[in-house]
XYZ file of C-alpha atoms in Angstrom:
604
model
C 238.046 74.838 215.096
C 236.603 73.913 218.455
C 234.865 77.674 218.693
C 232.934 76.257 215.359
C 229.617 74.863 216.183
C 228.796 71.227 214.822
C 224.975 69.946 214.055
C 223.490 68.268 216.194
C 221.707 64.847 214.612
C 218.261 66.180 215.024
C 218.911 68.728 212.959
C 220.895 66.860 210.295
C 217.279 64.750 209.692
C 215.667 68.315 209.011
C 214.731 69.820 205.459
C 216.552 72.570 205.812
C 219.867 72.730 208.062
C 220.274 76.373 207.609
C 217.006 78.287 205.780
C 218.227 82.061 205.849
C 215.234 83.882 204.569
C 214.998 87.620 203.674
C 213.180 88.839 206.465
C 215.957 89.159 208.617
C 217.660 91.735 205.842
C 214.511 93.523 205.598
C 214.699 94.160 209.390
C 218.132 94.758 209.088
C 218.947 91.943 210.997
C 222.550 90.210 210.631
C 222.685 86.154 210.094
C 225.442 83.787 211.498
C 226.428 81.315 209.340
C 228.614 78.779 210.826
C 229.618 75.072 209.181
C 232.587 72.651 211.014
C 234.057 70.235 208.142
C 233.141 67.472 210.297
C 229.516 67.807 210.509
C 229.455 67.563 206.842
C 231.463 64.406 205.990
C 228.540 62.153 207.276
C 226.205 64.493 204.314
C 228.843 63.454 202.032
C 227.883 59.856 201.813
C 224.656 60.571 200.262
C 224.411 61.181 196.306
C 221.787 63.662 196.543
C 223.669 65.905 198.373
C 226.183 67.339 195.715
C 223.507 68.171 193.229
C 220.950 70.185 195.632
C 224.112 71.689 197.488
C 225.822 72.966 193.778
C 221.970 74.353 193.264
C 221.333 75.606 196.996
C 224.473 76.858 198.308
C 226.273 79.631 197.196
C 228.790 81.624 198.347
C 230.126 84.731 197.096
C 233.846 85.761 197.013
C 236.566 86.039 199.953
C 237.536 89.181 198.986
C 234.024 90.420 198.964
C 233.453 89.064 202.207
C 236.554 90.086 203.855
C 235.959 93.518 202.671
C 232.470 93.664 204.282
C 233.551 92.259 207.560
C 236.534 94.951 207.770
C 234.718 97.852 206.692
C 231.916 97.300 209.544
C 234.956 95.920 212.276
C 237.525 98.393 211.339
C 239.449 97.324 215.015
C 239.856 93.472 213.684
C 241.281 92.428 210.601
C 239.815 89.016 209.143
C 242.719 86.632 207.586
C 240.991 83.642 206.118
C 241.858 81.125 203.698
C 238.790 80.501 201.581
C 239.309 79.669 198.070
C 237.051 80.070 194.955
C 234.662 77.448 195.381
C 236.326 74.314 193.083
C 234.395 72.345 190.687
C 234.460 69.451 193.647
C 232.869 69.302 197.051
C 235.514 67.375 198.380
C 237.842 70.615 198.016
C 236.156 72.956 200.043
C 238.323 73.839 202.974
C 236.115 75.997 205.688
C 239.461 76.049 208.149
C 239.356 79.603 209.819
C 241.814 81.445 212.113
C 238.969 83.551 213.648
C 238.596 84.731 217.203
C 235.709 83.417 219.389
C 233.495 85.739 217.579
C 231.172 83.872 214.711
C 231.440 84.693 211.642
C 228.918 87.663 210.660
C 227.737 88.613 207.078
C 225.582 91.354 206.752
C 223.847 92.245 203.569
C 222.887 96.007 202.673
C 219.215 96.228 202.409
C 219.585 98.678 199.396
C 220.036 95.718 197.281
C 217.720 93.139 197.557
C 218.909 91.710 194.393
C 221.721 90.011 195.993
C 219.620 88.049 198.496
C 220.606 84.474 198.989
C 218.981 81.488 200.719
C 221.735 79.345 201.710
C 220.159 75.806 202.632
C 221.385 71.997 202.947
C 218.850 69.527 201.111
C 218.292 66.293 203.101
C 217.328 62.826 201.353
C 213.476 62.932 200.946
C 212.905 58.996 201.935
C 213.782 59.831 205.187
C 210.956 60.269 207.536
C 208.743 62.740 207.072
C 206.475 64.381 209.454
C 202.319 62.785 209.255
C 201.490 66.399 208.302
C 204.035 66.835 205.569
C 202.304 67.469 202.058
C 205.175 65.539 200.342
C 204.663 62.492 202.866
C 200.505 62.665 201.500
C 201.433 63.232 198.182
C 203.839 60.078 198.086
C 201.251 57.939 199.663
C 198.417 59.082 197.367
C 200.581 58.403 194.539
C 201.530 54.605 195.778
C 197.770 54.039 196.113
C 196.838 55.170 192.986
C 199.839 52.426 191.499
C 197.892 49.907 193.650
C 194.879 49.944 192.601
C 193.364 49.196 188.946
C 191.582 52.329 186.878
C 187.879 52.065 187.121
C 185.871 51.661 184.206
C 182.876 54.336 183.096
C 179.481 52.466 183.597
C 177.377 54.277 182.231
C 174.040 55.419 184.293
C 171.486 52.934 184.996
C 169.111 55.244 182.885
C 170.618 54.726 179.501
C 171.062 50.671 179.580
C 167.793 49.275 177.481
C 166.633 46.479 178.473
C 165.018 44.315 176.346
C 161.100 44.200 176.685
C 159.627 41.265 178.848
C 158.144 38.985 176.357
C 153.895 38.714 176.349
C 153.983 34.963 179.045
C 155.865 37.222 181.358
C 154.355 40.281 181.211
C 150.843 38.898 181.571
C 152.159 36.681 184.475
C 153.684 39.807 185.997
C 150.446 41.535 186.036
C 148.265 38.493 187.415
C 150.019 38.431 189.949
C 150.477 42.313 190.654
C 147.969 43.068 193.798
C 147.174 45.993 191.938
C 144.613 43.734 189.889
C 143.050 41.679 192.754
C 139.821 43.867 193.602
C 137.606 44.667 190.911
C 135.141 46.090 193.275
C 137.745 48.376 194.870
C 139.593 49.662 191.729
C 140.770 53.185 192.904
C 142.194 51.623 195.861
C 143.450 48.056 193.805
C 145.085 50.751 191.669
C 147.000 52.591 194.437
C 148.643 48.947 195.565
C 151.996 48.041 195.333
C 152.964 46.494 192.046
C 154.541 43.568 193.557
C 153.369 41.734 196.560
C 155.819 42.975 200.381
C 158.612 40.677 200.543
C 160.782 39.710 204.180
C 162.116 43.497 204.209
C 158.589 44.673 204.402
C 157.176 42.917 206.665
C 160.327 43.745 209.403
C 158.838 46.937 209.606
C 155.400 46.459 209.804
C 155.986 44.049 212.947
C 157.982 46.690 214.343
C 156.231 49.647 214.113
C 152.539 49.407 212.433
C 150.999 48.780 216.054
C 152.789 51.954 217.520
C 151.370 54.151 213.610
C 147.634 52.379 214.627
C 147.240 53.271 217.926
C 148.481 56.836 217.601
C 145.891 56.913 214.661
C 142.959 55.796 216.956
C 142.930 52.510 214.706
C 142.357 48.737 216.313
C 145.712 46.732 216.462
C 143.933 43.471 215.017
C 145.164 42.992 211.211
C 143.077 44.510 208.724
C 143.513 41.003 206.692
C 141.090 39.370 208.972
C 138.137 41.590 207.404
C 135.971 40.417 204.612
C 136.925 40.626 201.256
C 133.940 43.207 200.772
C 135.753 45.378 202.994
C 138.179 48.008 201.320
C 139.229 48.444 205.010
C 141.207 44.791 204.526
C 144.016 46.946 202.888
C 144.189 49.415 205.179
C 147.581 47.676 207.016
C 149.499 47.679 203.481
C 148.697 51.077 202.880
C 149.397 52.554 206.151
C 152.839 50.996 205.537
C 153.277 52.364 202.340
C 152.335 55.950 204.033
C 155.221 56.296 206.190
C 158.259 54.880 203.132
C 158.733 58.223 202.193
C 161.563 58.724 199.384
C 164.274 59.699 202.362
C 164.013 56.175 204.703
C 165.473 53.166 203.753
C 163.190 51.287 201.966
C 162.528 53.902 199.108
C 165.400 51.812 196.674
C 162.422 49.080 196.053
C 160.648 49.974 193.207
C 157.271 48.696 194.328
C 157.451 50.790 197.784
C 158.984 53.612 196.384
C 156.287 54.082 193.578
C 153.301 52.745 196.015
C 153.993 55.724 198.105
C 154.448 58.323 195.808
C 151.253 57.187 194.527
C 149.088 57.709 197.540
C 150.537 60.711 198.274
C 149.442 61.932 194.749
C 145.940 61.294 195.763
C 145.906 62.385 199.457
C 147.180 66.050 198.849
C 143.537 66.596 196.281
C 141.823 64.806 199.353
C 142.803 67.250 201.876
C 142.096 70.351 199.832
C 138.264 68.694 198.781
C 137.529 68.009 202.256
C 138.770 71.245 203.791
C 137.281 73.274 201.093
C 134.527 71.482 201.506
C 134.378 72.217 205.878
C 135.016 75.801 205.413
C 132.340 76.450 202.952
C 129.710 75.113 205.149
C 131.330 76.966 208.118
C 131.977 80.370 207.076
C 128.674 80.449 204.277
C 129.306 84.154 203.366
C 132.783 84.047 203.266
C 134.778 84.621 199.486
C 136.852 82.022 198.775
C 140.049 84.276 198.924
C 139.701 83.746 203.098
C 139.091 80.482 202.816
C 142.296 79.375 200.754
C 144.258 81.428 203.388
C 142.639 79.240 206.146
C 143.430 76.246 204.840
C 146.934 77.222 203.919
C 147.406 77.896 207.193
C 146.177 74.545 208.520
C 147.665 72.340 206.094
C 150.708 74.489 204.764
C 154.171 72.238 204.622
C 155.506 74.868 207.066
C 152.898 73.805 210.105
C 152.639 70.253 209.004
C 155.742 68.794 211.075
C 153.627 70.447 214.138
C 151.084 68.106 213.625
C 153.148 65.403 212.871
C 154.724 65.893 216.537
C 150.537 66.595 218.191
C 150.014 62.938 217.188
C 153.545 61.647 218.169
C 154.347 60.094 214.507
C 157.493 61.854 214.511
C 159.780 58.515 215.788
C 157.889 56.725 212.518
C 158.974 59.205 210.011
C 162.853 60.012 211.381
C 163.576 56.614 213.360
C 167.093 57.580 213.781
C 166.666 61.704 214.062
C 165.356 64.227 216.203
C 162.564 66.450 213.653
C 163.225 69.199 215.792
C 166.855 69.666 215.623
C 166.535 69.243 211.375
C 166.655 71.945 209.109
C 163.855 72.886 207.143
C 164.645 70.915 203.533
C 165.757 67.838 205.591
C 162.184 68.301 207.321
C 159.579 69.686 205.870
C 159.955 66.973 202.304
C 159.487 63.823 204.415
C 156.635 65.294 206.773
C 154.523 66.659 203.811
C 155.071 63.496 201.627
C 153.594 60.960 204.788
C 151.403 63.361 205.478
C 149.481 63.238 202.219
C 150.378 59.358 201.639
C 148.627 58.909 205.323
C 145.585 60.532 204.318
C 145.389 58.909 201.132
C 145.002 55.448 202.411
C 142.826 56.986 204.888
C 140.239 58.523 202.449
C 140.745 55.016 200.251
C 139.930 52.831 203.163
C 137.295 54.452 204.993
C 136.186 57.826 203.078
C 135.754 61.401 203.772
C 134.324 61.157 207.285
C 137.440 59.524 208.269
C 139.443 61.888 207.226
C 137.948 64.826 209.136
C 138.020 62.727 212.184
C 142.171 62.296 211.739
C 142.676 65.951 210.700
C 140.485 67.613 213.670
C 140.691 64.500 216.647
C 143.820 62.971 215.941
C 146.402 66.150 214.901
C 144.070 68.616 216.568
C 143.336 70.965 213.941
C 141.683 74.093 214.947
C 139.987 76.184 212.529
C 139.721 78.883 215.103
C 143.778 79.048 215.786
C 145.309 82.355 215.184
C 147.947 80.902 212.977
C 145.500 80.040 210.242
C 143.175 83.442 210.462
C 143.261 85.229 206.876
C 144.237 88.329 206.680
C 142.323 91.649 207.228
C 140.826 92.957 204.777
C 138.092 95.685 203.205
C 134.614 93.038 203.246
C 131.502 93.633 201.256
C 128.285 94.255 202.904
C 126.019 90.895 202.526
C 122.524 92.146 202.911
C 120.931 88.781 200.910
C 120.208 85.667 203.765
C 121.149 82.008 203.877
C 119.782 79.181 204.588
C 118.572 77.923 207.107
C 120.530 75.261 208.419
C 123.318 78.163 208.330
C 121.812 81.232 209.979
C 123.122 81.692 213.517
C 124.933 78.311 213.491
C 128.661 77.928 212.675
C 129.526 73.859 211.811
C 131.797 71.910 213.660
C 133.972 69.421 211.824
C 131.268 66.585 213.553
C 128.466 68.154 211.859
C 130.591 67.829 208.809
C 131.457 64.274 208.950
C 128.534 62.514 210.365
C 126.248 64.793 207.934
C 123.727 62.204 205.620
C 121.613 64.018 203.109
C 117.844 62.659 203.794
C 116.471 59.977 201.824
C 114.433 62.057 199.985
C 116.714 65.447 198.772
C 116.922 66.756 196.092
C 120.742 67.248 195.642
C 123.907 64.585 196.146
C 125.288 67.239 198.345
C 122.242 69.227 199.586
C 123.939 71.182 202.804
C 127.088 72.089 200.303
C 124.545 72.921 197.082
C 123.167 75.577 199.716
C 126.193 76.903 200.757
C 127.497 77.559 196.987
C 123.854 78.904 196.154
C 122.476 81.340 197.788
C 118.523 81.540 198.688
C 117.795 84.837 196.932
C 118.793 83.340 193.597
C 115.463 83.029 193.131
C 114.578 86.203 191.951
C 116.156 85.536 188.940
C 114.062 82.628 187.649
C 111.717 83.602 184.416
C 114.705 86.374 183.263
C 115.839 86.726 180.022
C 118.507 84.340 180.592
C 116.595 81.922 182.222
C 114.023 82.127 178.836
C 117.211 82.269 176.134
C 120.473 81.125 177.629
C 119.265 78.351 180.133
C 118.093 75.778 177.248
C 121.195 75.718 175.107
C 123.403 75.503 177.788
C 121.484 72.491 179.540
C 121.707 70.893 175.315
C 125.052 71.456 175.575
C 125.547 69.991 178.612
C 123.164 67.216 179.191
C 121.089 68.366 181.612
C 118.810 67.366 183.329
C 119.681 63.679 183.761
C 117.238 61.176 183.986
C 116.820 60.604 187.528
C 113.694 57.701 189.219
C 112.199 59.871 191.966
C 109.454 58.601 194.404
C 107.861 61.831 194.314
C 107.228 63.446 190.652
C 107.654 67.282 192.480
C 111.486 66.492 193.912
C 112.166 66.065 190.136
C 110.424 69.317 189.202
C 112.222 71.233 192.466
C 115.425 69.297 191.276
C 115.420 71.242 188.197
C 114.203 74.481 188.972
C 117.620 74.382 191.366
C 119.878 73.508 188.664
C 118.683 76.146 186.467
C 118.956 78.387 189.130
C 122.598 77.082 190.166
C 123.802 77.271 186.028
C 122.998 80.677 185.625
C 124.955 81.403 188.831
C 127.870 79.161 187.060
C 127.387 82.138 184.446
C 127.446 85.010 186.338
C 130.599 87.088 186.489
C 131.672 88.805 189.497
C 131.500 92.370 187.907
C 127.973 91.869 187.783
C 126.487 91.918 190.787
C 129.427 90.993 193.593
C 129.479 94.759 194.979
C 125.818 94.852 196.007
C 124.974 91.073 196.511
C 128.853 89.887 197.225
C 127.707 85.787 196.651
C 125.858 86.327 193.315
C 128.612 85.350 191.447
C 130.102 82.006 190.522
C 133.162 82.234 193.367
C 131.918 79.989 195.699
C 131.054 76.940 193.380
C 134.090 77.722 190.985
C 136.551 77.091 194.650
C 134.202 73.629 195.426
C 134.690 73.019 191.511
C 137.916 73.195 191.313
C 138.792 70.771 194.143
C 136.604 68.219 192.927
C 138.459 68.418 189.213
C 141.428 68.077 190.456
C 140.132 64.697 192.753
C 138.309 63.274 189.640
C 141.599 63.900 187.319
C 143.721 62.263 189.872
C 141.909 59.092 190.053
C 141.608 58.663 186.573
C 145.153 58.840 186.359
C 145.866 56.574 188.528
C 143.433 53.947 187.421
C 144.738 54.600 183.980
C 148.251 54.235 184.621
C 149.014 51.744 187.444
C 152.767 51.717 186.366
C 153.234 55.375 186.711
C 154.987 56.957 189.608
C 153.343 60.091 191.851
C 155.612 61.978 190.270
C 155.077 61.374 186.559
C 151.217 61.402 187.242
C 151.846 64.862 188.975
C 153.299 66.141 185.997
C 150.483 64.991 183.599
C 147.905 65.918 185.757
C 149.347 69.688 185.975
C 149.503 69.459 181.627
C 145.841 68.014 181.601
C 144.353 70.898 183.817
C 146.221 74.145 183.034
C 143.805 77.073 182.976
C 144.031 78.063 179.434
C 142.742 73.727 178.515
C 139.928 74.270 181.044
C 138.897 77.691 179.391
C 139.521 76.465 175.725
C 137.391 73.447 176.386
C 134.429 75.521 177.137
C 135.302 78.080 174.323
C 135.037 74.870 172.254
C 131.530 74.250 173.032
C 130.333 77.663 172.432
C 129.382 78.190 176.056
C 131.155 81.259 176.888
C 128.374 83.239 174.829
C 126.327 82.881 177.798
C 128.530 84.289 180.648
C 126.864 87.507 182.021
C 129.239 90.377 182.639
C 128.786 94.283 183.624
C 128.214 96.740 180.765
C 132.092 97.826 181.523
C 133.742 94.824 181.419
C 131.626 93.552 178.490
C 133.096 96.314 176.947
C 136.956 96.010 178.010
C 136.202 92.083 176.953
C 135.201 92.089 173.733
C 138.216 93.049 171.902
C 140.445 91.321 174.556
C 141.035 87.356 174.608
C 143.757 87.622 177.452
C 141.323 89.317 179.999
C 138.059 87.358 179.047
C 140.444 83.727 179.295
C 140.410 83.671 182.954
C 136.399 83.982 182.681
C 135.797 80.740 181.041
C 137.916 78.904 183.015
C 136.318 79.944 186.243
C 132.913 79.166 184.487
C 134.185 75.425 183.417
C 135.072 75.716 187.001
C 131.767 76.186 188.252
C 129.750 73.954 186.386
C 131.987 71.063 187.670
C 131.035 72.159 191.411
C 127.615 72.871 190.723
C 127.505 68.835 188.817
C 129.042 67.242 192.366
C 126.478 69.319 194.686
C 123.923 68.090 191.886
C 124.097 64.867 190.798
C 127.710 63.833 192.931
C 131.129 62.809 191.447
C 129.772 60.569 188.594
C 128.283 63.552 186.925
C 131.740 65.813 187.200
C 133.583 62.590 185.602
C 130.890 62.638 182.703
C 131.401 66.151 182.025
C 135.063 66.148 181.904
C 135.942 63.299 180.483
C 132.989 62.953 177.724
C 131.379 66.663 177.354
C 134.330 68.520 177.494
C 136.688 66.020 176.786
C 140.053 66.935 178.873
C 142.162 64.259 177.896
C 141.592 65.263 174.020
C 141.167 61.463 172.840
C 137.430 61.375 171.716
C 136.921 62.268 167.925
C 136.388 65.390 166.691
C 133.619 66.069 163.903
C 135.192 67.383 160.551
């Protein structure tokens, strides 16, 4: 009995006293298995013990084991007085008369059916190590008896509310800034919806002065300027710029909406003004170049580079380092400021403006190797320009600070002669001129009644505008190969730039509830292709579009190929209405000639 090794405590306060696993009988590997009768009288006590021990530990018979032990020790013989185990615990006698050798049982691994796992279970509320899965499962468990079940809300989205009554809704829109200036209402539109509570004004005391004088802007308030001034706004909407939908102050409605709002109008303000540059710049360039340029000056990719040029980085990601983001946690924020910023730039102080901000302020440069197009195969252009053109590329100053003289003919005289090319004048007294010109001027309303000082700028003024529709008409397959700008592409890209302007701001003067993103969405419906081409398939117009002999041919019996025609045409007329007569003239044809938004009545 004293040879017999006792437990120590430690181990008594274990799972598992003994755990004999197979892995010593796979390696062949014997197991000692040694118990004293005292170390299991203080095990006794506890009531859990005699139901996991009658489950866990099992022995097999003495004469089994003696017979094992002697047929592996044939030079000792093994006398022992083990009984059958009783139907008590409190029976089991484990008195030995063994030498000092332990006990050994070895198992044959040829049958792995007879393994055993002989193991003590220990009370489980004792203490349990802080990794133990049963010690997180029992703790889980008492919390989830502590606290009460929460109830489904439903989401915020499917509780009505009940409509304000009429006293409340016309005193929330008196008193909505959005209805203050009725000389100003593009920019009274694009105003928050509620006036900017304590929250608001935190942050523009804190950080306006640093967003002004990185913008090249005076630090006096804006509110001290006359009410005649759209400029008076210009601190509220520099504010509303930089609450993109990621910083803190997105969850109020009226910030949150204000800014998706302007940047809704400032991405069609960057694309008309840089369309705008590059066709004066590069006058014999296809448009195809030109989109790749300014992709590669204003793509959302390079726009957290310019961000950093003007050191507005701190404004947008107060608590972040840009450069150490990743690209979706980036790129969002940068691009939605960045067209928010020059939306209250182009509201406040125009076009001019924003040229100075793009090329002085983030440092644009059109002649960067990042934002070259592409190589490509280019047509021989043998026809001239004008004047103002020849040997003389633009700078972004010539741009801006350009006035038309009080006496020209056109809104846009330098861009009308950078869509329409000189030589265009060979085709004046044509058949098309004599046949097509007339109806499509009926159609279209032209020429409007304009007061001229001198009766002859009328007469020139007209003689251009024929000139300019029939290019509107002319389809590249006609004459691109040999003359490369006698084809509508030029005043279809201008065109399409200033649609998508004049849409936007009627959208946002028509709907001054409507987020950015709602108005983005019904802008995109209003001025899919196939509306724009339909609209002048309406009106008969496409009759007059001048293709080759070949495609005429392919056309004819082809809708799907001769679609994409018409809309380029509608296109075209638009840009060659703003280089006419200006934007008034584009809003008159889309919105009353052509109808876009489908709400004028049609004849039966």
């Amino acid at each position: 009995m004293n040879d017999v090794v006792s437990l120590s405590e430690r181990e008594q306060k274990q799972k598992y006293l003994l755990h004999l696993t197979g892995d010593s009988v796979l390696q062949n590997q014997p197991r000692f298995f040694t118990l004293s009768e005292p170390s299991l009288k203080p095990l006794q006590a506890n009531p859990l013990f005699y139901g996991n021990l009658t489950q866990t530990l099992h022995f097999p018979s003495p004469s089994n084991m003696l017979q094992s032990f002697n047929s592996t020790n044939p030079l000792m013989e093994l006398s022992s007085s083990l009984t059958p185990f009783p139907q008590k615990l409190s029976d089991i006698s484990f008195s030995s008369s063994l030498s000092p050798f332990p006990l050994q049982l070895y198992q044959k691994p040829s049958k792995p059916n007879n393994l055993r796992v002989f193991a003590v279970a220990v009370d489980p509320s004792q203490d349990l190590p802080r990794n133990s899965p049963q010690r997180l499962l029992k703790e889980l468990a008492q919390r989830k008896k502590a606290t009460a079940p929460r109830k489904k809300v439903p989401p915020k989205r499917f509780i009505l509310k009940p409509p304000l009554d009429d006293k409340k809704l016309t005193e929330r829109f008196l008193n909505s800034p959005q209805l203050s200036l009725k000389q100003f209402p593009l920019l009274s539109s694009c105003l928050p919806s509620s006036k900017l509570n304590n929250a608001d004004q935190t942050w523009i005391d804190e950080y306006l002065l640093e967003a002004k004088q990185a913008l090249g802007y005076p630090l006096e308030k804006s509110e001290e300027l006359g009410d005649d001034n759209p400029a008076k706004q210009f601190d509220t909407l520099l504010y509303l710029a930089f609450q993109h939908p990621s910083c803190d102050r997105t969850n109020a409605r009226h910030v949150r909406s204000a800014h998706s709002r302007l940047s809704f109008l400032g991405q069609y303000v960057l694309e008309l003004a840089l369309a705008e540059f590059f066709l004066q710049r590069y006058p014999r360039e296809s448009p195809g170049p030109m989109r790749e340029r300014v992709f590669g000056l204003i793509g959302k990719r390079n726009l957290p580079m310019w961000i950093k040029a003007a050191s507005l980085q701190n404004l947008i990601f107060p608590y972040d380092d840009m450069d150490k983001l990743i690209r979706k946690d980036r790129e969002p924020p940068v691009k939605s400021v960045f067209w928010a910023l020059f939306g209250a730039i182009y509201l406040c102080f125009g076009m001019p403006e924003v040229y100075r901000v793009l090329f002085e302020v983030f440092g644009m440069d059109p002649e960067a190797e990042g934002c070259q197009p592409r190589l490509r195969r280019q047509l021989e252009d043998v026809d001239y320009v004008s004047v103002e053109f020849e040997g003389n590329k633009l700078s972004w100053q010539d741009v801006a600070t350009y006035k038309p003289p009080e006496d020209a003919l056109f809104a846009h005289p330098r861009l009308f002669r950078a869509c329409v090319p000189p030589g265009m004048h060979r085709f004046r007294g044509n058949i098309w001129d004599y046949d097509c010109k007339p109806q499509v001027m009926q159609t279209l309303g032209y020429p409007l009644a304009v007061k001229d000082r001198i009766p002859e700028i009328t007469e020139a003024r007209n003689i251009e505008l024929g000139l300019g529709l029939q290019l509107c008409f002319m389809h590249p397959s006609k004459y691109k190969f040999e003359h490369p700008r006698f084809c509508f592409e030029r005043l279809e890209y201008v065109g399409q730039k200033i649609q998508d302007l004049a849409m936007a701001e009627r959208l946002l003067m028509k709907h001054l509830d409507a987020p950015g993103r709602w108005l983005q969405e019904k802008h995109r419906r209003v001025l899919m292709n196939k509306f724009c081409g339909r609209y002048l398939r309406e009106k008969y117009l496409h009759r007059f579009i001048i293709y080759s002999e070949q495609v005429q041919d392919a056309y004819e019996h082809n809708r799907r190929l001769r679609n994409p025609a018409t809309t380029a045409v509608n296109q075209a007329l638009h840009g060659l209405s703003y280089t006419v007569y200006g934007k008034p003239d584009v809003r008159r044809l889309m919105f009353e000639v052509f109808d876009f938004e489908q709400i004028q009545p049609k004849s039966v």
